[in-house]
Amino acid sequence: MDMHPASSQPLAAKAQAANKTPVGNLFKLLRAGMRLSQFVAPNLTPRIAARLFCTPIPGKLASRNLTAPPDVRVESLSFERASITLYHWPAPENAPQLLMTHGWAGWGLQMTALADALSAAGWAVVVIDQPAHGRSSAWSSTLPQFVRALAYAAARLGRVRALVGHSMGGAAAYIAAANGLGLGLALDKLVLIAAPVSMLQATRDYALAFGIRESVRADMVSYLEAREGMLFERMGAGHVAPRIGTPTLVIHDCDDNIVPFRSAQLLMEKLPDGQLLSTRNLGHRRLLKDPGVIEATRQFVRLEISPAPETI
């Protein structure tokens, strides 16, 4: 069975709080369109629903013109029918590499504070803008594509020793870790920040938010599974986490109203080698800038310095 939170705040409930904003107005318009399409174009609705489900609005618009720190090198790589953008923090030659990924509708530079700290600790930090996010091209993506992008970035970078993921980037990170980053390589450390445990639950929340019938939701999932070549149920942490032998730090806020804290508890039940750091009053995104979270991450992935060889 696919694991999912015992309870979660539906997307519709969150949107109601923002109904007077431009985002809230857009949400209401899209919801009305989805409901209408189920009556006027029922055969096309699963694909329409899939397109909307895979579009990271409004994060893509919000992050278009962000500027990287002056000492960070920006690299764009063609990937599938899109691109990915990599941000390389300065590092000594041969420094061990650490790869970081944001979540859905996020962007790489959200993780700047954490990247700065890990870079200062001796890591060669690389942060990714996933397809359709940040500076990367395209307007739609999926969790399987997030996973493939991590594997591709790791292949281009070489030996990646640590992986950090936030939100859906955390789900992509644990799937990639279980698969050896697509290269058969084991990581030294894995950090999952506010990571969800079930894409199926995400589709249920989405269907509830947009008034989509269960039959349409099921057809949408089947369409996406066939297109991506991955079963949503098999991407759940219940199937994936037991295969992760890497020491893993799970960080989650008890007051997260986007990915409930129960997700972290479920991850801990399945991870062979997991540690849990719970916080309060940080929600879903403020974790990324919290000094306590940053220090705990730095300590968890700290580099073991070998003693200098004796001189004769």
Coordinates of C-alpha atoms in Angstrom, one line a residue:
M1 CA 0.0 0.0 0.0
D2 CA 1.1 3.5 -0.7
M3 CA 1.8 5.6 2.3
H4 CA 0.0 8.9 2.7
P5 CA -0.6 11.4 5.5
A6 CA -3.4 10.6 7.8
S7 CA -4.7 14.1 7.2
S8 CA -3.7 17.1 5.1
Q9 CA -5.0 20.5 4.4
P10 CA -6.7 20.4 1.0
L11 CA -5.4 22.7 -1.7
A12 CA -8.9 24.3 -1.9
A13 CA -8.8 25.3 1.8
K14 CA -5.5 26.9 1.4
A15 CA -6.7 28.8 -1.7
Q16 CA -9.7 30.1 0.0
A17 CA -7.5 32.2 2.3
A18 CA -6.0 33.8 -0.8
N19 CA -9.2 34.2 -2.9
K20 CA -8.8 38.0 -2.9
T21 CA -5.3 37.8 -4.4
P22 CA -4.4 37.4 -8.1
V23 CA -3.3 33.8 -7.3
G24 CA -6.6 33.2 -5.6
N25 CA -8.5 34.6 -8.6
L26 CA -6.5 32.4 -11.0
F27 CA -7.2 29.4 -8.8
K28 CA -11.0 30.1 -9.0
L29 CA -10.8 30.5 -12.8
L30 CA -8.9 27.3 -13.3
R31 CA -11.2 25.4 -10.9
A32 CA -14.3 26.6 -12.8
G33 CA -12.7 25.6 -16.1
M34 CA -11.9 22.1 -14.8
R35 CA -15.4 21.6 -13.6
L36 CA -16.8 22.8 -16.9
S37 CA -14.5 20.5 -18.9
Q38 CA -15.8 17.4 -17.2
F39 CA -19.2 18.1 -18.8
V40 CA -18.3 19.5 -22.2
A41 CA -15.2 17.5 -23.0
P42 CA -15.1 14.4 -20.7
N43 CA -12.8 12.4 -22.9
L44 CA -10.2 15.2 -22.9
T45 CA -10.5 16.1 -19.2
P46 CA -7.9 13.6 -17.8
R47 CA -5.2 15.1 -20.1
I48 CA -6.3 18.7 -19.3
A49 CA -6.2 17.8 -15.6
A50 CA -2.7 16.2 -16.0
R51 CA -1.4 19.4 -17.8
L52 CA -2.6 21.6 -14.9
F53 CA -1.4 19.2 -12.3
C54 CA 2.1 19.3 -13.8
T55 CA 2.3 23.1 -14.1
P56 CA 4.1 24.9 -11.2
I57 CA 2.1 28.1 -11.1
P58 CA 2.8 30.7 -9.6
G59 CA 6.3 29.7 -8.6
K60 CA 7.7 29.8 -12.2
L61 CA 6.6 33.4 -12.6
A62 CA 7.9 34.5 -9.2
S63 CA 11.4 33.2 -9.8
R64 CA 12.1 34.2 -13.4
N65 CA 14.3 37.2 -12.6
L66 CA 16.1 36.2 -9.4
T67 CA 19.8 37.0 -9.3
A68 CA 22.4 34.4 -8.1
P69 CA 25.0 35.5 -5.5
P70 CA 28.0 37.1 -7.2
D71 CA 30.4 34.3 -6.5
V72 CA 28.0 31.5 -7.7
R73 CA 28.6 30.2 -11.2
V74 CA 25.4 29.6 -13.2
E75 CA 25.3 26.7 -15.7
S76 CA 22.4 25.8 -18.0
L77 CA 22.2 22.3 -19.4
S78 CA 19.8 20.9 -22.1
F79 CA 17.7 18.2 -20.6
E80 CA 15.0 16.2 -22.3
R81 CA 12.7 18.8 -23.9
A82 CA 13.6 21.4 -21.4
S83 CA 16.7 22.4 -19.5
I84 CA 18.1 22.5 -16.0
T85 CA 20.1 25.2 -14.3
L86 CA 22.9 24.4 -11.9
Y87 CA 24.3 26.9 -9.4
H88 CA 27.8 26.1 -8.4
W89 CA 29.0 27.6 -5.1
P90 CA 32.8 28.3 -5.0
A91 CA 34.8 25.4 -3.6
P92 CA 38.4 24.2 -3.5
E93 CA 39.5 21.7 -6.2
N94 CA 38.5 18.1 -5.4
A95 CA 36.1 19.2 -2.6
P96 CA 33.4 16.6 -2.1
Q97 CA 30.2 17.4 -4.0
L98 CA 26.8 18.0 -2.5
L99 CA 23.7 18.3 -4.7
M100 CA 20.5 20.2 -3.5
T101 CA 17.0 20.4 -5.0
H102 CA 14.0 22.6 -4.3
G103 CA 10.4 21.5 -4.2
W104 CA 7.3 21.9 -6.4
A105 CA 6.8 25.5 -7.5
G106 CA 10.1 26.4 -5.8
W107 CA 13.5 27.4 -7.1
G108 CA 17.1 26.6 -6.3
L109 CA 18.0 30.0 -4.8
Q110 CA 15.4 29.5 -2.1
M111 CA 18.2 27.3 -0.6
T112 CA 20.9 29.9 -0.6
A113 CA 21.3 30.2 3.2
L114 CA 21.7 26.5 3.5
A115 CA 24.0 26.3 0.5
D116 CA 26.2 29.1 1.9
A117 CA 26.6 27.3 5.2
L118 CA 27.5 23.9 3.6
S119 CA 29.9 25.6 1.2
A120 CA 31.6 27.3 4.1
A121 CA 31.9 23.8 5.7
G122 CA 34.0 22.6 2.8
W123 CA 31.4 21.1 0.4
A124 CA 31.3 21.8 -3.3
V125 CA 27.6 22.7 -3.3
V126 CA 25.5 22.5 -6.4
V127 CA 21.9 23.6 -6.4
I128 CA 19.5 22.7 -9.2
D129 CA 16.6 24.5 -10.8
Q130 CA 14.4 21.6 -11.8
P131 CA 12.7 21.6 -15.3
A132 CA 9.9 24.3 -15.5
H133 CA 11.3 25.9 -12.3
G134 CA 13.5 29.0 -11.7
R135 CA 15.7 29.7 -14.7
S136 CA 15.2 26.3 -16.3
S137 CA 13.0 26.2 -19.4
A138 CA 9.6 24.6 -20.0
W139 CA 6.3 25.2 -18.1
S140 CA 5.5 21.7 -16.8
S141 CA 7.3 18.9 -15.0
T142 CA 6.7 15.8 -12.9
L143 CA 8.2 14.0 -9.9
P144 CA 9.7 11.3 -12.2
Q145 CA 11.3 14.1 -14.2
F146 CA 12.7 15.6 -11.0
V147 CA 14.3 12.2 -10.3
R148 CA 15.7 11.9 -13.8
A149 CA 17.1 15.5 -13.6
L150 CA 18.9 14.7 -10.4
A151 CA 20.4 11.6 -11.9
Y152 CA 21.5 13.5 -15.0
A153 CA 23.0 16.3 -12.9
A154 CA 24.9 13.8 -10.8
A155 CA 26.2 12.1 -13.9
R156 CA 27.5 15.4 -15.2
L157 CA 29.1 16.3 -11.8
G158 CA 30.7 13.0 -11.1
R159 CA 30.8 11.6 -7.6
V160 CA 28.1 13.2 -5.5
R161 CA 28.5 12.3 -1.9
A162 CA 25.5 14.0 -0.3
L163 CA 22.0 15.0 -1.5
V164 CA 19.6 17.5 0.1
G165 CA 15.9 17.8 -1.0
H166 CA 13.1 20.1 0.1
S167 CA 9.4 19.2 -0.2
M168 CA 8.8 17.4 -3.5
G169 CA 12.5 17.7 -4.1
G170 CA 12.8 15.6 -1.0
A171 CA 10.6 12.9 -2.5
A172 CA 12.8 13.1 -5.7
A173 CA 15.9 12.9 -3.5
Y174 CA 14.9 9.7 -1.7
I175 CA 13.8 8.0 -4.9
A176 CA 17.1 9.0 -6.6
A177 CA 19.0 7.8 -3.5
A178 CA 17.2 4.4 -3.6
N179 CA 18.2 4.1 -7.3
G180 CA 21.8 5.0 -6.6
L181 CA 21.3 8.4 -8.4
G182 CA 20.9 6.3 -11.6
L183 CA 24.6 5.5 -11.5
G184 CA 24.6 2.7 -9.0
L185 CA 26.5 4.9 -6.6
A186 CA 25.7 5.0 -2.9
L187 CA 25.5 8.4 -1.1
D188 CA 27.3 9.1 2.1
K189 CA 24.4 11.3 3.5
L190 CA 20.8 12.2 2.6
V191 CA 18.8 15.1 4.0
L192 CA 15.0 15.3 3.5
I193 CA 13.4 18.5 4.5
A194 CA 9.5 18.6 4.7
A195 CA 9.3 15.7 2.2
P196 CA 6.0 14.2 1.2
V197 CA 5.5 10.4 1.1
S198 CA 2.8 9.9 -1.5
M199 CA 2.2 11.2 -5.0
L200 CA -1.2 9.5 -5.0
Q201 CA -2.2 11.5 -2.0
A202 CA -1.1 14.6 -3.9
T203 CA -3.5 13.7 -6.8
R204 CA -6.3 13.2 -4.3
D205 CA -5.7 16.7 -2.8
Y206 CA -5.5 18.1 -6.2
A207 CA -8.8 16.5 -7.3
L208 CA -10.5 17.8 -4.2
A209 CA -9.2 21.3 -4.7
F210 CA -10.4 21.5 -8.3
G211 CA -13.6 19.5 -8.0
I212 CA -12.4 16.7 -10.2
R213 CA -14.4 13.4 -10.1
E214 CA -12.6 10.3 -8.9
S215 CA -12.9 8.6 -12.2
V216 CA -11.2 11.5 -13.9
R217 CA -8.5 11.6 -11.3
A218 CA -7.8 7.8 -11.8
D219 CA -7.7 8.3 -15.6
M220 CA -5.3 11.2 -15.1
V221 CA -3.0 9.1 -13.0
S222 CA -3.0 6.3 -15.5
Y223 CA -2.2 8.7 -18.3
L224 CA 0.8 10.2 -16.4
E225 CA 2.0 6.8 -15.3
A226 CA 2.1 5.6 -18.9
R227 CA 3.7 8.8 -20.1
E228 CA 6.4 8.8 -17.4
G229 CA 7.0 5.0 -17.2
M230 CA 6.6 5.0 -13.4
L231 CA 3.7 3.9 -11.2
F232 CA 2.7 6.5 -8.6
E233 CA 2.2 3.9 -6.0
R234 CA 5.8 2.6 -6.4
M235 CA 7.1 6.1 -5.9
G236 CA 5.6 6.3 -2.4
A237 CA 8.0 6.2 0.5
G238 CA 6.4 2.9 1.7
H239 CA 8.0 1.2 -1.3
V240 CA 11.1 3.3 -1.7
A241 CA 12.4 4.2 1.8
P242 CA 13.3 0.6 2.9
R243 CA 15.8 0.4 0.0
I244 CA 17.7 3.5 1.2
G245 CA 20.8 2.3 3.1
T246 CA 22.2 5.9 3.3
P247 CA 22.2 7.6 6.7
T248 CA 19.3 10.0 6.4
L249 CA 18.3 13.1 8.3
V250 CA 14.5 13.8 8.2
I251 CA 13.6 17.5 9.0
H252 CA 10.0 18.5 9.4
D253 CA 8.0 21.2 11.2
C254 CA 5.1 20.1 13.4
D255 CA 3.1 23.0 12.1
D256 CA 3.6 22.4 8.4
N257 CA 0.2 22.8 6.7
I258 CA 1.4 21.8 3.2
V259 CA 3.1 18.5 4.0
P260 CA 1.8 17.3 7.4
F261 CA 4.3 16.2 10.1
R262 CA 2.8 12.7 9.9
S263 CA 4.8 12.3 6.6
A264 CA 8.1 12.5 8.6
Q265 CA 6.8 10.0 11.1
L266 CA 5.9 7.6 8.3
L267 CA 9.4 8.1 6.7
M268 CA 11.0 7.3 10.0
E269 CA 9.1 4.0 10.2
K270 CA 10.4 2.9 6.9
L271 CA 14.0 4.2 6.7
P272 CA 16.7 1.7 7.8
D273 CA 19.0 4.5 9.1
G274 CA 17.0 7.6 9.8
Q275 CA 17.3 10.5 12.3
L276 CA 14.4 12.9 12.9
L277 CA 14.7 16.6 13.6
S278 CA 11.3 18.1 14.4
T279 CA 10.8 21.9 14.7
R280 CA 7.9 24.2 15.6
N281 CA 6.5 27.4 14.1
L282 CA 8.6 27.3 11.0
G283 CA 5.9 25.9 8.6
H284 CA 6.9 24.5 5.2
R285 CA 9.5 27.0 3.8
R286 CA 11.0 28.9 6.7
L287 CA 12.9 25.7 7.6
L288 CA 15.3 26.5 4.7
K289 CA 16.5 29.7 6.5
D290 CA 16.3 28.7 10.1
P291 CA 19.7 28.8 11.8
G292 CA 19.0 25.7 13.9
V293 CA 18.0 23.7 10.9
I294 CA 21.0 24.9 8.9
E295 CA 23.4 24.0 11.8
A296 CA 21.8 20.5 12.2
T297 CA 22.2 19.9 8.5
R298 CA 25.8 21.0 8.6
Q299 CA 26.6 18.8 11.5
F300 CA 24.9 15.8 9.9
V301 CA 26.8 16.0 6.7
R302 CA 30.0 17.2 8.2
L303 CA 33.2 16.1 6.5
E304 CA 35.4 13.7 8.2
I305 CA 38.9 15.1 8.0
S306 CA 41.6 12.4 7.7
P307 CA 44.8 13.1 9.8
A308 CA 47.7 14.4 7.9
P309 CA 50.3 11.7 7.0
E310 CA 53.3 11.6 9.2
T311 CA 56.5 13.0 7.8
I312 CA 59.8 11.2 8.0

